[in-house]
């Protein structure tokens, strides 16, 4: 029998770890009545942290 070590992680630490590597969220929601699709929502999102060391993919606009 092996012992399992239980470790508590704060929510802030968990979010920091997830955002450091990035998180992809996908989902589909369909509102259907009597086998007729009325509303369909597709969700695709990429969430990650932003750093000043990584350049922006678009050129800077100066006014």
mmCIF file of C-alpha atoms in Angstrom, residues 5-50:
data_model
loop_
_atom_site.group_PDB
_atom_site.id
_atom_site.type_symbol
_atom_site.label_atom_id
_atom_site.label_comp_id
_atom_site.label_asym_id
_atom_site.label_seq_id
_atom_site.Cartn_x
_atom_site.Cartn_y
_atom_site.Cartn_z
ATOM 1 C CA UNK A 5 0.635 12.967 0.009
ATOM 2 C CA UNK A 6 -2.080 15.593 0.107
ATOM 3 C CA UNK A 7 -0.972 19.056 -0.875
ATOM 4 C CA UNK A 8 -3.150 22.161 -0.717
ATOM 5 C CA UNK A 9 -2.723 24.723 -3.470
ATOM 6 C CA UNK A 10 -4.081 28.253 -3.224
ATOM 7 C CA UNK A 11 -6.350 29.450 -6.025
ATOM 8 C CA UNK A 12 -3.908 32.241 -6.873
ATOM 9 C CA UNK A 13 -1.063 29.741 -7.301
ATOM 10 C CA UNK A 14 -3.231 27.532 -9.497
ATOM 11 C CA UNK A 15 -4.210 30.466 -11.737
ATOM 12 C CA UNK A 16 -0.577 31.560 -11.948
ATOM 13 C CA UNK A 17 0.484 28.098 -13.129
ATOM 14 C CA UNK A 18 -2.336 27.872 -15.669
ATOM 15 C CA UNK A 19 -1.797 31.337 -17.124
ATOM 16 C CA UNK A 20 1.974 30.859 -17.372
ATOM 17 C CA UNK A 21 1.438 28.037 -19.857
ATOM 18 C CA UNK A 22 -1.891 29.164 -21.292
ATOM 19 C CA UNK A 23 -5.359 27.660 -21.159
ATOM 20 C CA UNK A 24 -7.631 26.736 -24.063
ATOM 21 C CA UNK A 25 -11.373 26.738 -23.431
ATOM 22 C CA UNK A 26 -13.771 25.217 -25.957
ATOM 23 C CA UNK A 27 -17.448 24.486 -25.762
ATOM 24 C CA UNK A 28 -20.715 24.182 -27.650
ATOM 25 C CA UNK A 29 -24.167 25.124 -26.405
ATOM 26 C CA UNK A 30 -27.308 24.330 -28.386
ATOM 27 C CA UNK A 31 -30.832 25.398 -27.410
ATOM 28 C CA UNK A 32 -33.217 22.886 -28.953
ATOM 29 C CA UNK A 33 -36.997 22.533 -28.758
ATOM 30 C CA UNK A 34 -38.790 19.558 -30.358
ATOM 31 C CA UNK A 35 -35.601 18.497 -32.194
ATOM 32 C CA UNK A 36 -35.294 21.953 -33.817
ATOM 33 C CA UNK A 37 -32.065 23.856 -33.151
ATOM 34 C CA UNK A 38 -32.992 27.420 -32.198
ATOM 35 C CA UNK A 39 -29.697 28.837 -30.898
ATOM 36 C CA UNK A 40 -26.172 27.501 -31.186
ATOM 37 C CA UNK A 41 -23.166 29.082 -29.480
ATOM 38 C CA UNK A 42 -19.581 27.956 -30.123
ATOM 39 C CA UNK A 43 -16.879 29.081 -27.722
ATOM 40 C CA UNK A 44 -13.160 28.961 -28.507
ATOM 41 C CA UNK A 45 -10.871 30.973 -26.249
ATOM 42 C CA UNK A 46 -7.163 31.082 -25.485
ATOM 43 C CA UNK A 47 -6.243 32.640 -22.156
ATOM 44 C CA UNK A 48 -2.635 33.325 -21.239
ATOM 45 C CA UNK A 49 -0.568 35.855 -19.385
ATOM 46 C CA UNK A 50 1.014 38.866 -21.084
#
